[in-house]
Amino acid sequence: MGKRRNRGRSQLLSTMTKKQKKHLRDFGEEHPFYDRVSKKEVKPQICQLSESSDTSHSESESESEQEHVSGYYRLLATLKNVSEEEEDEEEDDSAVSDGDISDEDGDEDVQVEEEIAESAETQEPDDPKEKDGEEPPDTSQKSPEEFTDAKHESLFSLETNFLEEDSGGSSSQRTSQDPFQQHVNKELKEKDIQAATSSSPTSQQLKWPILGQLVFSSKFRKMETFKPPKDIDLKSLHLQKPLESTWGKTNSQFLSGPQKSNSPFTPLQKELFLIMNSYRDLFYPERTALKNGEEIRHVYCLHAINHVLKANAQVLANNSRRRSQKLGVGEDDDFRDQGLTRPKVLIVVPFREAALRVVQLFISLLEGDSKKKIIVSNKKRFQGEYGSDPEERPPNLKRPEDYEAVFVGNIDDHFRIGVAILQRSIRLYAPFYSSDILIASPLGLRTIIGGEGEKKRDFDFLSSVELLIIDQADIYLMQNWEHVLHLMNHMNLLPLDSHGVDFSRVRMWSLNNWSRYYRQTLLFGALQDAQINSLFNRHCTNAQGQVAVRNVPVTGAISHVLVQLPHVFQRMEAQDLASVIDARFHFFVNKILPQYRDAVMSHTLIYVPSYFDFVRLRNYFKKEELNFTHICEYTQKSGVSRARHFFLQGEKQFLLLTERFHFYKRYTIKGIRNLIFYELPTYPHFYSEVCNMLRATSRGEEATWTCTVLYSKYDAQRLAAVVGVERAAQMLRSPKNVHLFITGEK
């Protein structure tokens, strides 16, 4: 008796009823399980979770649940005297969900046991690597963002489902003309791959009515260009059912008048979708949150879900064919329709609000105006975690319109979620290796991918991504661009584990590690930037080719400066791109800063786009003991208020301000008389915004205002965005290093 109590007393007391505890105390052994606590049988529900029960979950789930309450189940396994009648009643009770069972006697111990069983059933994935690529922590300490839906695994499994008759199977003629089929069935040869890796791309320019100047390029031998037709027919786009009928209603908010009846696309959407549907890589640098952001989101969501529905329909159709032919695993080599892992689409967005809108679009595209609602699992949980409360935003917060459009809703930037789509059902929080679409932020992906030397890291789920969508790429420059580069370096690598794949169903180009040449990349941003251009040129190697929009700015942001201000642009010389950083610092310290050291040149704001340059300047100012203060994105609110006050009152001569602080806060800095742009701003409209801050505290000293801008020949894109392309070309060709422009002249 003493030995038995010492072995498992703590576990027994937490799981046993009061009556069983009394029986154990009086008789020294467990009370018979069939002795009911109340008239309603609750205990058989717990017995149903024993090792001998028949559950619908995977074997790995059952094992993990048994380990979670192993002491209690060892006791249950010793009970031999349950009657046949009670066993039948236990099977009936197992069909009832945990939420429908109530304890009439208020037995807290039974309730705790049921909650533990439910937690183990709903939160632990089938495979530790299926849960967002990380080993699952203890379920009792699992955070909400780590939740994955393992309950609906069999319902959304591609291996065990078959194509329904009304799900939009394509005829052979329709299939042969489908751009999706033409893309995935295109066969590359080894010599094509070698030629693409060693040769430089060929390019050709075309002008489209809406998109403007396009550059078609390809590293493969054959490059084709095309122009958009005047009229577009939905049937010619080969949309999968039910998208042909649901797209019109989903996109109706952007259509008006005769345009609504003539075409279901706006002119911009039509040209973008024609490029997307041809499976070429696309770079569109004119996506703005105020103007066309939602319009573009609608069209790339249509393309993404169309791709997934076609891919899944092909797998399910082949499942039906294999079943009719009674073929086993690996018995036929003619059904290659999958990648090495299931995720096909990766959508990278900066904030949870963007992920929420993408999922809402998926639901709308599958549902449309149909009376029959589609099944969306975990929808309430998703809305709670990705939605926002309007009352949380300060009511008197006045910011520019573009700021309000970008920072709307839930702006958390650390998230990831898997979405599985099967015919007319959507499963949110699906394990990554059971998902069709992954929606994540760069930071959310970075924490899974990990780095060299880290034990817990996984990037196999990126091995077979066929469609990569990077939306609002310019915002990642303000977050952490290294996360995006780290993601691109791990795209379409051979997985380290098989993850249960049937290799007889894997496409040959995926087995040959050529997935990167079949991956379509859609890149959307608000500006032309050298880092974004480099990513597109280096990491987009689609065999179908690339299309980049290359429109040049005509006027520039300087035309929006409202104050009368002389703008002095000083060009510095640098031998190469790698030496620009040091050249700029030495030019500023030796040529620019001495002009502002005099006390007369007080109230000088130095705008610094790069945080690394900001740290370097801050350290130099401290070393030289200059009278300055500084504000960056990491400065506490009290420090920001103190620095702004000192600068306004003239107690500090210099104020160092980072671009990321201005991006996230958009504070109006008062007291500026002299303005120095250490480097041209990333966003061109920031130039006019900062210049217009001078009029915030105008006290009759307008005649003494100055503005100095540093630039080099490697800043051609940013310079053209500020002063216009013609002026920029003249400034870069001119032998003069100093150029003066005056704005606000009457």
C-alpha positions as a printed Julia matrix, in Angstrom:
746×3 Matrix{Float64}:
   0.0    0.0     0.0
   2.74   2.43    0.94
   4.73   1.56   -2.17
   1.77   2.22   -4.43
   1.0    5.6    -2.85
   4.62   6.73   -3.09
   4.86   5.83   -6.76
   2.03   7.88   -8.23
   0.19   9.67   -5.42
   0.6   13.19   -6.84
  -0.77  12.2   -10.25
  -3.6   10.13   -8.81
  -4.87  12.89   -6.52
  -5.05  15.36   -9.41
  -7.08  13.04  -11.64
  -9.32  11.04   -9.26
 -12.79  11.89   -8.02
 -13.56  12.53   -4.36
 -15.17   9.12   -4.02
 -12.14   7.39   -5.51
  -9.8    9.37   -3.26
 -11.8    8.26   -0.21
 -11.74   4.66   -1.41
  -7.98   4.83   -1.93
  -7.47   6.28    1.53
  -9.68   3.67    3.23
  -8.74   0.54    1.29
  -5.34   1.35   -0.19
  -6.31   0.58   -3.79
  -8.07   2.23   -6.72
 -11.85   2.26   -6.73
 -13.32   0.08   -9.54
 -13.77   2.22  -12.63
 -17.31   1.04  -13.33
 -18.54   2.4    -9.99
 -20.31   5.5   -11.25
 -19.87   8.86   -9.51
 -23.3   10.07  -10.63
 -26.26   8.81  -12.64
 -24.69  10.26  -15.78
 -21.67   8.29  -16.94
 -18.73  10.63  -17.2
 -15.94   8.22  -16.31
 -16.34   6.04  -19.43
 -15.5    9.15  -21.46
 -12.06   9.16  -19.8
 -11.66   5.45  -20.3
 -12.27   6.04  -24.0
  -8.89   7.78  -24.14
  -7.07   4.66  -22.97
  -4.51   2.81  -25.02
  -7.02   0.24  -26.28
  -9.54   2.79  -27.58
 -10.17   3.4   -31.27
  -9.61   7.06  -32.11
  -9.66   8.9   -35.41
  -6.34  10.62  -34.8
  -2.91   9.47  -35.87
  -0.81   7.0   -33.93
   1.71   9.67  -32.99
  -1.05  11.8   -31.46
  -2.31   8.9   -29.35
   1.17   8.17  -28.1
   1.76  11.78  -27.11
  -1.56  11.89  -25.24
  -0.78   8.68  -23.37
   2.56  10.05  -22.27
   0.89  13.23  -21.03
  -1.19  11.37  -18.37
   0.65   8.09  -18.38
   0.26   7.43  -14.62
  -3.5    7.53  -14.78
  -3.69   5.32  -17.86
  -1.49   2.7   -16.21
  -4.13   2.47  -13.48
  -6.96   2.21  -16.0
  -5.16  -0.57  -17.83
  -5.28  -2.73  -14.66
  -9.07  -2.7   -14.47
 -10.48  -5.93  -15.91
 -14.08  -6.01  -14.68
 -15.91  -3.57  -16.92
 -19.12  -5.15  -18.21
 -19.95  -5.54  -21.91
 -22.92  -3.19  -21.55
 -20.76  -0.42  -20.15
 -18.2   -0.86  -22.94
 -20.96  -0.26  -25.51
 -22.02   2.86  -23.63
 -18.41   4.07  -23.65
 -18.33   3.84  -27.46
 -21.51   5.89  -27.67
 -20.06   8.54  -25.37
 -16.9    8.8   -27.47
 -18.92  10.27  -30.35
 -19.89  13.24  -28.19
 -17.53  16.21  -28.25
 -15.82  17.29  -25.06
 -17.75  20.53  -25.04
 -21.1   18.68  -24.87
 -20.23  16.76  -21.69
 -21.02  18.36  -18.35
 -20.45  17.11  -14.84
 -23.72  17.4   -12.92
 -22.02  16.85   -9.57
 -19.48  19.65  -10.12
 -16.58  17.23   -9.97
 -13.58  19.45  -10.66
 -11.17  16.53  -10.97
 -13.07  15.03  -13.89
 -13.3   18.41  -15.59
  -9.54  18.91  -15.34
  -8.91  15.48  -16.84
 -11.2   16.23  -19.78
  -9.48  19.57  -20.44
  -6.08  17.86  -20.49
  -7.3   15.29  -22.99
  -8.89  17.97  -25.18
  -5.71  20.08  -25.12
  -3.59  17.13  -26.18
  -6.06  16.28  -28.93
  -6.37  19.72  -30.5
  -2.96  21.29  -30.1
  -0.32  18.65  -30.68
   0.5   18.07  -34.38
   0.97  14.67  -35.92
   4.65  15.33  -36.49
   6.84  17.63  -34.4
   8.2   19.11  -37.6
   4.71  19.82  -38.91
   4.12  22.5   -36.32
   5.59  25.48  -38.17
   8.88  23.68  -38.5
   9.6   23.61  -34.78
   9.47  20.94  -32.13
   6.36  21.48  -30.04
   6.87  22.77  -26.52
   4.87  21.57  -23.54
   1.17  21.91  -24.38
   0.46  23.54  -21.06
   2.75  26.45  -22.0
   1.91  26.73  -25.71
   1.49  30.31  -26.88
  -1.53  31.23  -29.06
   0.54  31.95  -32.19
   2.01  28.45  -32.07
  -1.4   26.78  -32.32
  -1.84  24.39  -35.24
  -5.0   22.56  -36.21
  -4.33  18.83  -36.13
  -7.97  17.74  -35.78
  -8.85  18.06  -39.47
  -5.8   16.27  -40.86
  -7.71  13.49  -42.62
 -10.36  15.86  -44.02
  -7.74  17.98  -45.83
  -5.29  15.25  -46.77
  -4.54  15.14  -50.48
  -3.53  11.49  -50.29
  -6.87  10.2   -48.98
  -9.36  12.42  -50.86
 -10.7   12.2   -54.38
 -12.01  14.64  -56.96
 -15.71  15.45  -56.79
 -17.72  15.46  -59.99
 -18.63  19.17  -59.79
 -15.21  20.47  -58.75
 -14.17  21.68  -62.16
 -12.18  18.9   -63.78
 -10.74  20.02  -67.1
 -11.11  18.32  -70.44
  -8.0   17.32  -72.34
  -8.33  20.22  -74.78
  -8.83  22.72  -71.98
  -5.9   21.23  -70.06
  -3.51  21.5   -73.01
  -4.23  25.24  -73.31
  -4.11  25.93  -69.57
  -1.09  28.11  -68.66
  -0.76  26.17  -65.39
  -0.42  22.85  -67.19
   1.93  24.3   -69.77
   4.13  25.68  -67.0
   4.39  22.62  -64.75
   4.67  20.21  -67.68
   7.43  22.15  -69.38
  10.54  19.99  -69.57
  13.95  21.57  -69.14
  17.14  19.84  -70.12
  20.51  19.83  -68.43
  22.05  21.94  -71.17
  19.32  24.58  -70.7
  20.14  24.85  -67.0
  23.87  25.13  -67.68
  23.31  27.79  -70.32
  21.07  29.78  -67.97
  23.6   29.75  -65.14
  26.52  30.83  -67.32
  24.96  33.3   -69.75
  23.73  36.85  -69.22
  20.02  37.56  -69.69
  18.57  38.91  -72.9
  16.03  41.71  -72.57
  13.5   43.63  -74.62
  11.43  46.69  -73.77
   7.74  47.15  -74.46
   5.25  49.84  -73.51
   1.83  48.82  -72.24
  -1.12  51.2   -71.92
  -1.44  51.1   -68.1
   1.74  49.56  -66.72
   3.91  51.73  -68.92
   7.49  50.77  -69.72
   8.1   47.03  -69.29
  11.37  45.13  -69.55
  11.04  41.47  -70.57
  14.14  39.44  -69.79
  15.19  35.8   -69.66
  18.36  33.77  -69.15
  17.0   30.89  -71.2
  17.37  30.67  -74.96
  13.84  31.47  -76.03
  12.29  34.71  -74.79
   8.76  35.64  -75.79
   6.98  38.95  -75.33
   3.32  39.82  -75.77
   0.96  42.78  -75.59
  -2.34  42.87  -73.74
  -5.51  42.39  -75.79
  -8.18  45.09  -75.74
 -10.87  42.73  -74.48
 -10.46  39.83  -72.11
 -12.67  36.77  -71.71
 -12.77  34.92  -68.4
 -12.91  31.57  -70.18
  -9.64  32.31  -71.95
  -7.95  32.76  -68.55
  -8.73  29.14  -67.54
  -9.93  30.0   -64.05
 -10.78  27.02  -61.87
 -14.31  26.65  -60.56
 -15.86  28.49  -58.73
 -13.58  31.48  -59.44
 -15.24  32.35  -62.76
 -18.5   33.09  -60.95
 -17.15  34.53  -57.69
 -14.49  36.9   -59.01
 -16.98  39.42  -60.38
 -18.67  39.99  -57.03
 -15.41  39.97  -55.06
 -13.89  42.6   -57.35
 -17.03  44.71  -57.83
 -15.85  47.45  -55.46
 -13.21  48.52  -58.0
 -15.56  48.48  -61.0
 -18.05  51.15  -61.93
 -20.38  52.05  -64.78
 -19.84  50.43  -68.19
 -16.52  48.97  -67.04
 -18.43  46.72  -64.63
 -20.36  45.04  -67.45
 -17.54  44.88  -69.99
 -14.77  43.33  -67.91
 -14.46  41.89  -64.4
 -10.97  43.47  -64.14
  -9.83  47.04  -63.86
  -7.35  48.1   -66.57
  -4.47  47.72  -64.1
  -5.68  44.33  -62.88
  -6.11  43.07  -66.42
  -2.51  43.77  -67.41
  -1.12  42.46  -64.12
  -3.12  39.24  -64.28
  -2.1   38.58  -67.88
   1.54  38.6   -66.76
   0.77  36.52  -63.64
  -1.22  33.98  -65.64
   1.69  33.55  -68.05
   3.76  32.42  -65.03
   6.49  35.0   -65.56
   8.22  36.69  -62.65
   6.88  40.19  -62.06
   8.28  43.27  -60.33
   5.8   46.12  -59.92
   7.32  49.06  -57.96
   4.27  51.36  -58.02
   2.06  49.66  -55.45
   0.88  52.19  -52.88
  -1.4   51.66  -49.9
  -3.46  54.75  -50.73
  -3.91  54.31  -54.46
  -3.93  50.73  -55.74
  -2.87  48.48  -52.85
  -6.17  46.64  -52.4
  -6.7   46.45  -56.15
  -3.4   44.58  -56.52
  -4.06  42.39  -53.47
  -7.3   41.16  -55.05
  -5.65  40.14  -58.3
  -2.68  38.28  -56.79
  -5.03  36.44  -54.39
  -7.06  35.35  -57.41
  -3.91  34.02  -59.07
  -2.72  32.27  -55.89
  -5.96  30.45  -55.17
  -6.41  29.59  -58.84
  -2.98  27.95  -58.8
  -3.74  25.98  -55.63
  -7.16  24.78  -56.82
  -5.68  23.56  -60.11
  -2.78  21.81  -58.42
  -5.01  20.09  -55.86
  -7.59  19.15  -58.5
  -4.86  17.44  -60.49
  -3.74  15.45  -57.43
  -7.3   14.44  -56.5
  -8.1   13.46  -60.09
  -5.02  11.25  -60.19
  -6.06   9.73  -56.86
  -9.36   8.73  -58.45
  -7.61   7.3   -61.49
  -5.22   5.29  -59.32
  -8.11   3.99  -57.26
 -10.01   2.92  -60.37
  -6.89   1.15  -61.64
  -6.25  -0.3   -58.17
  -2.66   0.92  -58.08
  -0.63   0.98  -54.89
   2.06   3.38  -53.75
   4.89   3.54  -56.27
   3.27   1.13  -58.74
   2.85   3.64  -61.58
   5.19   6.39  -62.74
   2.63   8.33  -64.81
   1.08  10.38  -62.0
   3.78  12.93  -61.19
   1.77  15.86  -59.9
   3.39  17.01  -56.65
   6.47  18.55  -55.12
   8.67  17.18  -52.38
   6.52  18.97  -49.78
   2.93  20.18  -49.94
   3.19  24.0   -49.53
   2.86  25.53  -53.01
   2.3   29.22  -52.34
   4.15  31.53  -49.96
   2.71  35.0   -49.39
   4.97  37.4   -47.48
   3.19  40.42  -45.97
   4.44  42.88  -43.34
   1.57  42.97  -40.82
  -1.19  40.73  -39.44
  -3.8   43.06  -40.92
  -2.54  42.21  -44.41
  -2.73  38.47  -43.62
  -6.29  38.95  -42.38
  -7.31  40.62  -45.64
  -5.67  37.91  -47.73
  -7.57  35.15  -45.92
 -10.83  37.1   -46.18
 -10.27  37.36  -49.93
  -9.7   33.6   -50.17
 -13.0   32.99  -48.38
 -14.8   35.47  -50.62
 -13.34  33.95  -53.79
 -14.44  30.46  -52.81
 -17.82  31.52  -51.48
 -18.99  34.34  -53.75
 -22.74  34.91  -53.66
 -23.47  31.22  -53.17
 -26.1   30.43  -50.56
 -24.01  27.5   -49.41
 -21.28  28.78  -47.11
 -17.87  27.17  -47.3
 -16.36  25.47  -44.28
 -13.65  27.54  -42.57
 -12.07  25.87  -39.57
 -10.69  27.99  -36.68
 -12.15  31.16  -38.2
 -13.11  32.68  -34.85
  -9.65  32.12  -33.44
  -8.07  33.63  -36.53
 -10.21  36.77  -36.34
  -9.34  37.17  -32.68
  -5.58  36.88  -33.24
  -5.31  38.8   -36.51
  -8.09  41.32  -36.09
  -7.87  44.6   -34.2
  -9.93  46.73  -31.86
 -10.63  50.21  -33.29
 -10.75  51.64  -29.76
  -7.08  50.8   -29.22
  -6.02  53.57  -31.62
  -5.72  57.07  -30.08
  -8.65  59.17  -31.34
  -6.66  62.41  -31.78
  -3.73  60.89  -33.68
  -3.19  63.03  -36.8
  -0.87  61.55  -39.37
  -0.53  61.74  -43.19
  -2.96  59.71  -45.26
  -0.32  57.29  -46.47
   0.67  56.59  -42.85
  -2.94  55.83  -41.93
  -3.25  53.49  -44.9
  -0.08  51.53  -44.06
  -0.5   51.29  -40.28
  -4.13  50.24  -40.17
  -5.48  47.39  -38.06
  -3.2   44.87  -36.34
   0.4   45.89  -37.12
   2.16  43.02  -35.34
   5.02  41.9   -37.61
   5.76  38.47  -36.09
   3.33  35.84  -37.37
   2.96  32.84  -39.63
  -0.03  30.7   -40.51
  -0.67  27.7   -42.72
  -3.79  27.48  -44.9
  -5.05  24.26  -46.45
  -7.65  24.42  -49.23
  -9.54  21.4   -50.43
 -12.27  22.07  -52.98
 -14.71  24.34  -51.07
 -13.21  24.13  -47.58
 -10.48  26.15  -45.88
  -8.44  25.02  -42.9
  -6.68  27.78  -40.99
  -3.73  27.07  -38.68
  -2.88  23.96  -40.66
   0.56  22.46  -39.9
   3.06  23.77  -42.42
   3.63  20.4   -44.06
  -0.14  19.95  -44.46
  -0.72  23.43  -45.9
  -1.17  24.64  -49.45
  -0.58  28.32  -48.72
   1.74  29.87  -46.15
   1.15  33.47  -45.07
   3.91  34.96  -42.95
   6.03  37.98  -42.19
   9.8   37.97  -42.79
  10.4   37.9   -39.04
   7.95  35.02  -38.56
   9.78  32.99  -41.19
  13.2   33.95  -39.87
  12.45  32.46  -36.45
  11.61  29.11  -38.1
  14.41  29.0   -40.65
  16.96  29.84  -37.99
  20.66  30.27  -38.65
  23.79  28.22  -38.98
  24.51  26.24  -35.81
  21.0   26.48  -34.36
  19.52  23.15  -33.31
  15.85  23.96  -33.86
  15.56  25.14  -37.45
  13.57  23.98  -40.43
  13.21  25.22  -43.99
  12.11  22.05  -45.79
   8.62  23.52  -46.21
  10.13  26.03  -48.68
  11.49  23.28  -50.96
   8.51  23.04  -53.32
   7.08  26.56  -53.31
   5.83  27.21  -56.84
   4.48  30.72  -56.3
   6.2   33.32  -54.11
   4.39  36.61  -53.5
   6.24  39.4   -51.7
   3.87  42.28  -51.07
   4.83  45.76  -49.8
   8.53  45.02  -50.22
   9.46  48.62  -49.41
   8.23  48.18  -45.81
  10.77  45.39  -45.27
  13.5   47.96  -45.88
  12.18  49.7   -42.77
  11.84  46.44  -40.79
  14.85  44.24  -41.51
  15.88  43.55  -45.09
  18.26  40.82  -43.94
  15.27  38.63  -43.08
  14.09  38.8   -46.7
  17.52  37.93  -48.05
  17.77  35.06  -45.55
  14.42  33.75  -46.8
  15.46  33.93  -50.45
  18.68  32.04  -49.72
  16.62  29.12  -48.36
  14.0   28.95  -51.11
  13.66  25.72  -53.13
  16.46  23.78  -51.49
  16.33  20.0   -51.33
  14.63  18.95  -48.06
  16.6   17.21  -45.37
  13.7   14.83  -44.59
  11.23  13.01  -46.83
   8.19  14.07  -44.74
   6.27  11.0   -45.9
   6.24  11.94  -49.6
   5.39   9.39  -52.28
   8.34   9.82  -54.64
   6.43   8.19  -57.5
   4.13  11.25  -57.44
   6.91  13.88  -57.36
   7.65  15.78  -60.56
  11.02  15.07  -62.11
  12.14  18.71  -62.13
  11.53  18.8   -58.41
  13.61  15.66  -57.87
  16.37  17.19  -60.02
  16.5   20.22  -57.7
  15.28  22.51  -60.48
  12.32  23.92  -58.56
  13.82  27.42  -58.55
  13.51  27.52  -62.36
   9.78  26.76  -62.09
   9.02  29.12  -59.21
   7.1   32.26  -60.09
   7.94  35.32  -57.99
   5.6   38.32  -57.75
   7.27  41.33  -56.15
   5.24  44.43  -55.27
   6.59  47.61  -53.73
   6.12  51.37  -53.64
   9.48  52.46  -55.03
  12.46  51.65  -57.19
  15.28  50.71  -54.84
  18.67  49.19  -55.5
  18.23  46.47  -52.86
  14.84  45.39  -54.2
  16.16  45.42  -57.78
  19.1   43.27  -56.7
  16.79  40.72  -55.09
  14.67  40.5   -58.25
  17.67  40.15  -60.55
  19.59  37.62  -58.43
  16.89  35.36  -56.99
  14.25  35.27  -59.75
  15.34  32.64  -62.27
  12.0   31.51  -63.67
  12.37  29.69  -66.98
   9.32  31.55  -68.31
  11.2   34.84  -67.96
  10.91  38.05  -65.96
   8.91  41.24  -66.41
   9.84  44.45  -64.58
   8.01  47.77  -64.67
  10.61  50.52  -65.23
   8.81  53.86  -65.35
  10.91  56.91  -64.54
   9.64  59.83  -62.41
   9.13  63.05  -64.36
   8.82  65.74  -61.68
  10.17  64.41  -58.4
   9.27  65.0   -54.76
  11.01  68.39  -54.67
   8.0   69.87  -56.48
   5.91  69.23  -53.33
   8.12  71.41  -51.1
   5.93  74.36  -50.08
   8.46  76.52  -48.22
  10.84  78.98  -49.86
  14.1   77.13  -49.42
  17.45  76.87  -51.25
  18.4   73.22  -51.88
  22.14  72.64  -52.26
  22.98  69.21  -53.7
  26.63  68.3   -53.16
  28.06  65.37  -55.06
  30.77  63.27  -53.46
  33.08  60.96  -55.34
  33.48  57.26  -54.58
  35.62  54.7   -56.4
  33.07  51.87  -56.14
  29.85  50.94  -54.41
  31.62  49.32  -51.47
  33.48  52.52  -50.62
  30.43  54.82  -50.71
  29.72  54.51  -46.97
  33.19  55.59  -45.91
  33.39  58.25  -48.61
  30.14  59.8   -47.45
  31.24  59.88  -43.81
  34.59  61.53  -44.58
  32.99  64.01  -46.96
  30.45  64.99  -44.31
  33.03  65.32  -41.51
  35.59  67.24  -43.55
  33.46  69.36  -45.9
  29.92  69.76  -44.52
  30.1   69.68  -40.72
  32.7   72.48  -40.35
  30.22  74.87  -42.0
  27.67  74.18  -39.25
  29.9   74.17  -36.16
  29.42  77.91  -35.64
  26.78  78.83  -33.06
  25.01  80.92  -35.71
  24.1   77.69  -37.56
  22.01  76.36  -34.69
  18.81  74.31  -34.98
  20.38  71.91  -37.5
  18.53  68.67  -38.23
  20.6   65.84  -39.75
  18.38  63.26  -41.48
  20.09  59.84  -41.6
  18.4   56.98  -43.55
  20.74  54.17  -42.37
  20.84  53.19  -38.71
  24.5   52.13  -39.05
  25.4   55.59  -40.33
  23.41  57.05  -37.45
  25.45  55.08  -34.89
  28.69  56.13  -36.57
  27.72  59.8   -36.53
  26.47  59.63  -32.95
  29.76  58.16  -31.78
  31.71  60.8   -33.68
  29.63  63.63  -32.21
  30.21  62.26  -28.71
  33.92  61.97  -29.35
  34.1   65.56  -30.6
  31.88  66.7   -27.69
  29.46  68.51  -29.96
  26.26  69.97  -28.55
  23.73  67.54  -29.99
  20.84  65.21  -29.22
  19.48  62.26  -31.16
  16.27  60.35  -31.88
  16.08  56.89  -33.38
  13.5   54.1   -33.57
  14.79  52.65  -30.27
  14.55  55.89  -28.28
  12.07  55.79  -25.41
   9.06  58.11  -25.55
  10.43  60.25  -22.73
  13.74  60.56  -24.54
  12.0   61.63  -27.72
  10.06  64.35  -25.9
  13.19  65.56  -24.15
  15.21  65.7   -27.39
  12.46  67.57  -29.25
  12.18  70.11  -26.41
  15.93  70.75  -26.22
  16.15  71.16  -29.99
  13.18  73.55  -30.15
  14.56  75.73  -27.36
  18.01  75.83  -28.93
  19.7   74.09  -26.0
  21.04  71.5   -28.47
  22.59  72.68  -31.71
  22.26  69.42  -33.67
  19.55  66.77  -33.83
  20.32  63.38  -35.42
  17.12  61.78  -36.75
  16.81  58.31  -38.32
  14.57  57.57  -41.26
  13.0   54.55  -39.55
  11.84  56.76  -36.67
  10.19  59.09  -39.16
   8.61  56.12  -40.95
   7.05  54.64  -37.8
   6.13  57.89  -35.96
   5.84  60.77  -38.45
   6.37  63.38  -35.74
   6.68  67.0   -36.81
  10.05  68.26  -35.54
   9.73  71.92  -34.65
  12.54  74.46  -34.56
  14.4   73.44  -37.73
  16.37  76.19  -39.44
  19.1   74.2   -41.16
  18.51  70.83  -42.77
  21.09  68.26  -43.83
  20.2   65.07  -45.71
  23.15  62.8   -44.93
  21.79  60.57  -47.7
  18.8   60.84  -50.0
  15.71  59.36  -48.31
  14.43  55.91  -49.23
  10.9   57.2   -49.78
  11.0   60.26  -52.07
   7.98  61.91  -50.42
   9.9   61.96  -47.13
  12.1   64.66  -48.69
   9.22  67.08  -49.11
   7.73  66.12  -45.72
  10.92  66.93  -43.83
  11.49  70.14  -45.78
   7.96  71.32  -45.02
   8.65  70.88  -41.29
  10.54  74.19  -41.4
   7.29  76.13  -41.56
   6.08  74.55  -38.29
   7.79  77.29  -36.25
   8.2   80.18  -38.63
   9.35  83.26  -36.7
  10.61  85.48  -39.48
  13.93  83.7   -40.03
  12.94  82.22  -43.4
  15.76  84.04  -45.14
  18.35  82.09  -43.17
  16.95  78.61  -43.85
  19.28  76.16  -45.59
  19.04  72.64  -46.98
  22.06  70.54  -47.95
  21.86  67.12  -49.64
  24.7   64.62  -50.11
  24.59  62.23  -53.08
  26.83  60.15  -55.32
  26.54  58.59  -58.75
  25.32  55.4   -57.09
  22.23  57.25  -55.82
  20.83  57.77  -59.31
  17.44  56.17  -58.61
  16.83  58.09  -55.39
  18.07  61.32  -56.96
  15.68  60.94  -59.91
  12.79  60.33  -57.52
  13.56  63.59  -55.68
  14.47  66.03  -58.47
  13.09  64.27  -61.57
  14.84  62.17  -64.16
  15.98  65.03  -66.42
  17.55  67.06  -63.62
  19.17  63.94  -62.19
  20.75  63.09  -65.53
  22.15  66.61  -65.84
  23.51  66.57  -62.29
  25.26  63.23  -62.77
  26.81  64.24  -66.12
  27.81  67.73  -65.05
  31.44  68.35  -64.0
  30.13  70.57  -61.2
  29.76  68.97  -57.8
  27.33  71.54  -56.37
  23.83  72.25  -57.7
  21.32  74.74  -56.35
  17.53  74.64  -56.59
  15.12  77.06  -54.94
  11.57  76.06  -54.09
   8.59  78.11  -52.99
   9.49  81.18  -55.03
   6.64  83.66  -55.46
